[in-house]
Structures are given as C-alpha cells and as structure tokens.
Amino acid sequence: APLAAFTLGRVLLDDLGRAREAAAAFERVRTLAPDMPLAEDAFARQIEALFRAQAPEARQLAEAFEKKYPTSARLRAVRHFGGLP
C-alpha cells in the first residue's frame, strides 16, 4: 500500500498537475509506513506538492523535515520548496 500511494502521488503531481491531491497521497505513505526509507522521499515530495499548490504549510513541513532528516540528500530541494534559507 505505501508504494501504491507513492506512485499515485507521483502520477498526480508529475503527470496530472494535481498538487493538492498528490500531497495527500504522499502524506498517506508517511502514515502507512513511517519507518520505511520511502517515508523520507514521500515527505520531501509532499513538501514539493504543497509548494506547487501554493500552500502555506509547505514551510512548516520543510522545517519538520529538516529536523527529522538533517543529513538527507533531499534537504536542499526541501529547503527550496519550503522557502527556507
């Protein structure tokens, strides 16, 4: 189920441009599998989707991502999409 939710989020965001729905799908991945490596990628993609949807919560989630994954390879992109320095 987590992989299916991630794939749905990717299709919604990258192929269909439905950023809000994609953010919800990526959040579902994190709910279903919070300890899987896929959760980190889903969190980063959720922030990207919220950025594309112009949602103000992108910044708050980017701050949370930075605290949870301070050495992530995705941190630079997350900072960008969250509007962090």
mmCIF file of N, CA and C in Angstrom:
data_model
loop_
_atom_site.group_PDB
_atom_site.id
_atom_site.type_symbol
_atom_site.label_atom_id
_atom_site.label_comp_id
_atom_site.label_asym_id
_atom_site.label_seq_id
_atom_site.Cartn_x
_atom_site.Cartn_y
_atom_site.Cartn_z
ATOM 1 N N ALA A 1 0.804 -1.206 0.000
ATOM 2 C CA ALA A 1 0.000 0.000 0.000
ATOM 3 C C ALA A 1 0.848 1.271 0.000
ATOM 4 N N PRO A 2 1.974 1.334 0.751
ATOM 5 C CA PRO A 2 2.772 2.563 0.712
ATOM 6 C C PRO A 2 3.341 2.856 -0.682
ATOM 7 N N LEU A 3 3.793 1.817 -1.359
ATOM 8 C CA LEU A 3 4.338 2.008 -2.704
ATOM 9 C C LEU A 3 3.249 2.466 -3.673
ATOM 10 N N ALA A 4 2.062 1.910 -3.538
ATOM 11 C CA ALA A 4 0.945 2.328 -4.393
ATOM 12 C C ALA A 4 0.588 3.790 -4.127
ATOM 13 N N ALA A 5 0.577 4.199 -2.871
ATOM 14 C CA ALA A 5 0.272 5.588 -2.536
ATOM 15 C C ALA A 5 1.355 6.526 -3.072
ATOM 16 N N PHE A 6 2.610 6.107 -3.003
ATOM 17 C CA PHE A 6 3.700 6.923 -3.533
ATOM 18 C C PHE A 6 3.563 7.076 -5.046
ATOM 19 N N THR A 7 3.288 5.968 -5.711
ATOM 20 C CA THR A 7 3.115 6.009 -7.166
ATOM 21 C C THR A 7 1.944 6.907 -7.548
ATOM 22 N N LEU A 8 0.853 6.812 -6.817
ATOM 23 C CA LEU A 8 -0.294 7.679 -7.070
ATOM 24 C C LEU A 8 0.102 9.142 -6.896
ATOM 25 N N GLY A 9 0.807 9.449 -5.833
ATOM 26 C CA GLY A 9 1.249 10.821 -5.616
ATOM 27 C C GLY A 9 2.129 11.326 -6.736
ATOM 28 N N ARG A 10 3.048 10.492 -7.182
ATOM 29 C CA ARG A 10 3.940 10.878 -8.283
ATOM 30 C C ARG A 10 3.167 11.160 -9.558
ATOM 31 N N VAL A 11 2.216 10.295 -9.882
ATOM 32 C CA VAL A 11 1.407 10.490 -11.096
ATOM 33 C C VAL A 11 0.553 11.751 -10.977
ATOM 34 N N LEU A 12 -0.056 11.929 -9.815
ATOM 35 C CA LEU A 12 -0.892 13.122 -9.617
ATOM 36 C C LEU A 12 -0.070 14.398 -9.749
ATOM 37 N N LEU A 13 1.142 14.396 -9.215
ATOM 38 C CA LEU A 13 1.969 15.597 -9.245
ATOM 39 C C LEU A 13 2.654 15.800 -10.585
ATOM 40 N N ASP A 14 3.344 14.784 -11.053
ATOM 41 C CA ASP A 14 4.178 14.935 -12.252
ATOM 42 C C ASP A 14 3.415 14.851 -13.557
ATOM 43 N N ASP A 15 2.407 14.011 -13.611
ATOM 44 C CA ASP A 15 1.708 13.792 -14.874
ATOM 45 C C ASP A 15 0.400 14.559 -14.996
ATOM 46 N N LEU A 16 -0.293 14.738 -13.876
ATOM 47 C CA LEU A 16 -1.620 15.346 -13.937
ATOM 48 C C LEU A 16 -1.673 16.763 -13.365
ATOM 49 N N GLY A 17 -0.633 17.188 -12.688
ATOM 50 C CA GLY A 17 -0.602 18.533 -12.135
ATOM 51 C C GLY A 17 -1.614 18.780 -11.031
ATOM 52 N N ARG A 18 -1.975 17.743 -10.323
ATOM 53 C CA ARG A 18 -2.963 17.854 -9.235
ATOM 54 C C ARG A 18 -2.218 17.814 -7.896
ATOM 55 N N ALA A 19 -1.610 18.957 -7.583
ATOM 56 C CA ALA A 19 -0.665 19.044 -6.473
ATOM 57 C C ALA A 19 -1.295 18.772 -5.116
ATOM 58 N N ARG A 20 -2.457 19.300 -4.851
ATOM 59 C CA ARG A 20 -3.110 19.078 -3.543
ATOM 60 C C ARG A 20 -3.380 17.602 -3.312
ATOM 61 N N GLU A 21 -3.902 16.937 -4.336
ATOM 62 C CA GLU A 21 -4.190 15.511 -4.208
ATOM 63 C C GLU A 21 -2.897 14.709 -4.063
ATOM 64 N N ALA A 22 -1.860 15.148 -4.761
ATOM 65 C CA ALA A 22 -0.562 14.478 -4.657
ATOM 66 C C ALA A 22 -0.016 14.602 -3.241
ATOM 67 N N ALA A 23 -0.130 15.780 -2.656
ATOM 68 C CA ALA A 23 0.350 15.983 -1.291
ATOM 69 C C ALA A 23 -0.356 15.024 -0.331
ATOM 70 N N ALA A 24 -1.637 14.843 -0.516
ATOM 71 C CA ALA A 24 -2.394 13.915 0.338
ATOM 72 C C ALA A 24 -1.914 12.477 0.147
ATOM 73 N N ALA A 25 -1.608 12.098 -1.081
ATOM 74 C CA ALA A 25 -1.115 10.741 -1.340
ATOM 75 C C ALA A 25 0.253 10.527 -0.688
ATOM 76 N N PHE A 26 1.129 11.515 -0.785
ATOM 77 C CA PHE A 26 2.444 11.391 -0.155
ATOM 78 C C PHE A 26 2.326 11.362 1.370
ATOM 79 N N GLU A 27 1.390 12.113 1.905
ATOM 80 C CA GLU A 27 1.158 12.061 3.350
ATOM 81 C C GLU A 27 0.679 10.671 3.772
ATOM 82 N N ARG A 28 -0.122 10.058 2.935
ATOM 83 C CA ARG A 28 -0.618 8.700 3.224
ATOM 84 C C ARG A 28 0.534 7.702 3.305
ATOM 85 N N VAL A 29 1.527 7.861 2.442
ATOM 86 C CA VAL A 29 2.709 6.989 2.501
ATOM 87 C C VAL A 29 3.334 7.080 3.882
ATOM 88 N N ARG A 30 3.481 8.295 4.369
ATOM 89 C CA ARG A 30 4.105 8.514 5.674
ATOM 90 C C ARG A 30 3.276 7.915 6.797
ATOM 91 N N THR A 31 1.978 7.923 6.647
ATOM 92 C CA THR A 31 1.088 7.330 7.653
ATOM 93 C C THR A 31 1.182 5.812 7.631
ATOM 94 N N LEU A 32 1.213 5.248 6.442
ATOM 95 C CA LEU A 32 1.238 3.796 6.288
ATOM 96 C C LEU A 32 2.580 3.174 6.650
ATOM 97 N N ALA A 33 3.662 3.901 6.373
ATOM 98 C CA ALA A 33 4.995 3.320 6.561
ATOM 99 C C ALA A 33 5.980 4.366 7.095
ATOM 100 N N PRO A 34 5.757 4.848 8.301
ATOM 101 C CA PRO A 34 6.588 5.939 8.807
ATOM 102 C C PRO A 34 8.066 5.604 8.993
ATOM 103 N N ASP A 35 8.392 4.331 9.103
ATOM 104 C CA ASP A 35 9.783 3.942 9.344
ATOM 105 C C ASP A 35 10.490 3.390 8.107
ATOM 106 N N MET A 36 9.801 3.341 6.996
ATOM 107 C CA MET A 36 10.414 2.850 5.760
ATOM 108 C C MET A 36 11.224 3.969 5.110
ATOM 109 N N PRO A 37 12.283 3.639 4.368
ATOM 110 C CA PRO A 37 13.037 4.669 3.656
ATOM 111 C C PRO A 37 12.159 5.481 2.695
ATOM 112 N N LEU A 38 11.103 4.867 2.202
ATOM 113 C CA LEU A 38 10.189 5.549 1.289
ATOM 114 C C LEU A 38 9.508 6.744 1.962
ATOM 115 N N ALA A 39 9.383 6.712 3.274
ATOM 116 C CA ALA A 39 8.725 7.807 4.005
ATOM 117 C C ALA A 39 9.493 9.116 3.851
ATOM 118 N N GLU A 40 10.802 9.050 3.842
ATOM 119 C CA GLU A 40 11.613 10.262 3.666
ATOM 120 C C GLU A 40 11.360 10.883 2.297
ATOM 121 N N ASP A 41 11.367 10.055 1.268
ATOM 122 C CA ASP A 41 11.103 10.568 -0.086
ATOM 123 C C ASP A 41 9.683 11.103 -0.201
ATOM 124 N N ALA A 42 8.747 10.408 0.415
ATOM 125 C CA ALA A 42 7.357 10.861 0.375
ATOM 126 C C ALA A 42 7.199 12.210 1.079
ATOM 127 N N PHE A 43 7.899 12.398 2.178
ATOM 128 C CA PHE A 43 7.850 13.655 2.911
ATOM 129 C C PHE A 43 8.384 14.790 2.037
ATOM 130 N N ALA A 44 9.506 14.546 1.394
ATOM 131 C CA ALA A 44 10.083 15.560 0.502
ATOM 132 C C ALA A 44 9.140 15.875 -0.666
ATOM 133 N N ARG A 45 8.549 14.850 -1.238
ATOM 134 C CA ARG A 45 7.625 15.067 -2.361
ATOM 135 C C ARG A 45 6.346 15.754 -1.897
ATOM 136 N N GLN A 46 5.916 15.483 -0.669
ATOM 137 C CA GLN A 46 4.743 16.161 -0.122
ATOM 138 C C GLN A 46 5.003 17.663 -0.042
ATOM 139 N N ILE A 47 6.177 18.032 0.412
ATOM 140 C CA ILE A 47 6.538 19.446 0.508
ATOM 141 C C ILE A 47 6.589 20.070 -0.875
ATOM 142 N N GLU A 48 7.150 19.368 -1.829
ATOM 143 C CA GLU A 48 7.170 19.868 -3.206
ATOM 144 C C GLU A 48 5.747 20.069 -3.725
ATOM 145 N N ALA A 49 4.884 19.104 -3.476
ATOM 146 C CA ALA A 49 3.498 19.208 -3.943
ATOM 147 C C ALA A 49 2.791 20.397 -3.297
ATOM 148 N N LEU A 50 3.011 20.600 -2.023
ATOM 149 C CA LEU A 50 2.393 21.744 -1.341
ATOM 150 C C LEU A 50 2.924 23.062 -1.886
ATOM 151 N N PHE A 51 4.208 23.101 -2.202
ATOM 152 C CA PHE A 51 4.791 24.286 -2.836
ATOM 153 C C PHE A 51 4.095 24.574 -4.165
ATOM 154 N N ARG A 52 3.939 23.546 -4.965
ATOM 155 C CA ARG A 52 3.282 23.713 -6.270
ATOM 156 C C ARG A 52 1.821 24.116 -6.128
ATOM 157 N N ALA A 53 1.198 23.711 -5.027
ATOM 158 C CA ALA A 53 -0.193 24.093 -4.764
ATOM 159 C C ALA A 53 -0.278 25.461 -4.082
ATOM 160 N N GLN A 54 0.879 26.064 -3.855
ATOM 161 C CA GLN A 54 0.967 27.365 -3.181
ATOM 162 C C GLN A 54 0.342 27.319 -1.788
ATOM 163 N N ALA A 55 0.565 26.225 -1.104
ATOM 164 C CA ALA A 55 0.018 26.025 0.235
ATOM 165 C C ALA A 55 1.008 26.547 1.273
ATOM 166 N N PRO A 56 0.534 27.340 2.202
ATOM 167 C CA PRO A 56 1.437 27.920 3.202
ATOM 168 C C PRO A 56 2.078 26.897 4.143
ATOM 169 N N GLU A 57 1.475 25.738 4.287
ATOM 170 C CA GLU A 57 2.030 24.743 5.207
ATOM 171 C C GLU A 57 3.314 24.093 4.692
ATOM 172 N N ALA A 58 3.712 24.377 3.450
ATOM 173 C CA ALA A 58 4.957 23.822 2.914
ATOM 174 C C ALA A 58 6.146 24.216 3.780
ATOM 175 N N ARG A 59 6.170 25.451 4.231
ATOM 176 C CA ARG A 59 7.300 25.919 5.049
ATOM 177 C C ARG A 59 7.378 25.166 6.378
ATOM 178 N N GLN A 60 6.268 25.034 7.049
ATOM 179 C CA GLN A 60 6.249 24.342 8.339
ATOM 180 C C GLN A 60 6.699 22.887 8.182
ATOM 181 N N LEU A 61 6.237 22.235 7.144
ATOM 182 C CA LEU A 61 6.647 20.844 6.918
ATOM 183 C C LEU A 61 8.117 20.760 6.537
ATOM 184 N N ALA A 62 8.622 21.746 5.808
ATOM 185 C CA ALA A 62 10.039 21.758 5.461
ATOM 186 C C ALA A 62 10.895 21.884 6.715
ATOM 187 N N GLU A 63 10.464 22.695 7.655
ATOM 188 C CA GLU A 63 11.182 22.814 8.924
ATOM 189 C C GLU A 63 11.172 21.487 9.678
ATOM 190 N N ALA A 64 10.036 20.801 9.673
ATOM 191 C CA ALA A 64 9.936 19.499 10.332
ATOM 192 C C ALA A 64 10.824 18.468 9.638
ATOM 193 N N PHE A 65 10.858 18.506 8.307
ATOM 194 C CA PHE A 65 11.697 17.589 7.538
ATOM 195 C C PHE A 65 13.157 17.812 7.902
ATOM 196 N N GLU A 66 13.564 19.064 7.965
ATOM 197 C CA GLU A 66 14.957 19.404 8.272
ATOM 198 C C GLU A 66 15.374 18.868 9.644
ATOM 199 N N LYS A 67 14.456 18.922 10.597
ATOM 200 C CA LYS A 67 14.756 18.402 11.933
ATOM 201 C C LYS A 67 14.825 16.877 11.944
ATOM 202 N N LYS A 68 13.934 16.248 11.194
ATOM 203 C CA LYS A 68 13.875 14.783 11.194
ATOM 204 C C LYS A 68 14.985 14.153 10.355
ATOM 205 N N TYR A 69 15.328 14.809 9.247
ATOM 206 C CA TYR A 69 16.321 14.262 8.314
ATOM 207 C C TYR A 69 17.421 15.291 8.033
ATOM 208 N N PRO A 70 18.222 15.651 9.030
ATOM 209 C CA PRO A 70 19.207 16.726 8.839
ATOM 210 C C PRO A 70 20.325 16.418 7.845
ATOM 211 N N THR A 71 20.511 15.152 7.512
ATOM 212 C CA THR A 71 21.571 14.789 6.565
ATOM 213 C C THR A 71 21.003 14.246 5.247
ATOM 214 N N SER A 72 19.746 14.472 5.005
ATOM 215 C CA SER A 72 19.092 13.930 3.817
ATOM 216 C C SER A 72 19.674 14.495 2.524
ATOM 217 N N ALA A 73 19.769 13.646 1.536
ATOM 218 C CA ALA A 73 20.178 14.092 0.203
ATOM 219 C C ALA A 73 19.122 15.001 -0.421
ATOM 220 N N ARG A 74 17.913 14.957 0.087
ATOM 221 C CA ARG A 74 16.808 15.763 -0.447
ATOM 222 C C ARG A 74 16.672 17.106 0.261
ATOM 223 N N LEU A 75 17.530 17.386 1.234
ATOM 224 C CA LEU A 75 17.382 18.573 2.067
ATOM 225 C C LEU A 75 17.459 19.877 1.266
ATOM 226 N N ARG A 76 18.318 19.949 0.315
ATOM 227 C CA ARG A 76 18.433 21.180 -0.498
ATOM 228 C C ARG A 76 17.122 21.473 -1.225
ATOM 229 N N ALA A 77 16.539 20.472 -1.840
ATOM 230 C CA ALA A 77 15.263 20.658 -2.542
ATOM 231 C C ALA A 77 14.155 21.010 -1.562
ATOM 232 N N VAL A 78 14.141 20.348 -0.415
ATOM 233 C CA VAL A 78 13.119 20.625 0.598
ATOM 234 C C VAL A 78 13.220 22.069 1.072
ATOM 235 N N ARG A 79 14.434 22.537 1.303
ATOM 236 C CA ARG A 79 14.613 23.935 1.717
ATOM 237 C C ARG A 79 14.084 24.884 0.644
ATOM 238 N N HIS A 80 14.363 24.567 -0.590
ATOM 239 C CA HIS A 80 13.868 25.401 -1.691
ATOM 240 C C HIS A 80 12.340 25.425 -1.706
ATOM 241 N N PHE A 81 11.721 24.264 -1.713
ATOM 242 C CA PHE A 81 10.267 24.193 -1.801
ATOM 243 C C PHE A 81 9.572 24.725 -0.547
ATOM 244 N N GLY A 82 10.278 24.693 0.574
ATOM 245 C CA GLY A 82 9.697 25.213 1.815
ATOM 246 C C GLY A 82 10.004 26.674 2.055
ATOM 247 N N GLY A 83 10.808 27.273 1.172
ATOM 248 C CA GLY A 83 11.165 28.679 1.338
ATOM 249 C C GLY A 83 12.106 28.928 2.494
ATOM 250 N N LEU A 84 12.953 27.938 2.794
ATOM 251 C CA LEU A 84 13.913 28.073 3.891
ATOM 252 C C LEU A 84 15.253 28.538 3.338
ATOM 253 N N PRO A 85 16.037 29.230 4.176
ATOM 254 C CA PRO A 85 17.371 29.671 3.717
ATOM 255 C C PRO A 85 18.336 28.517 3.558
#
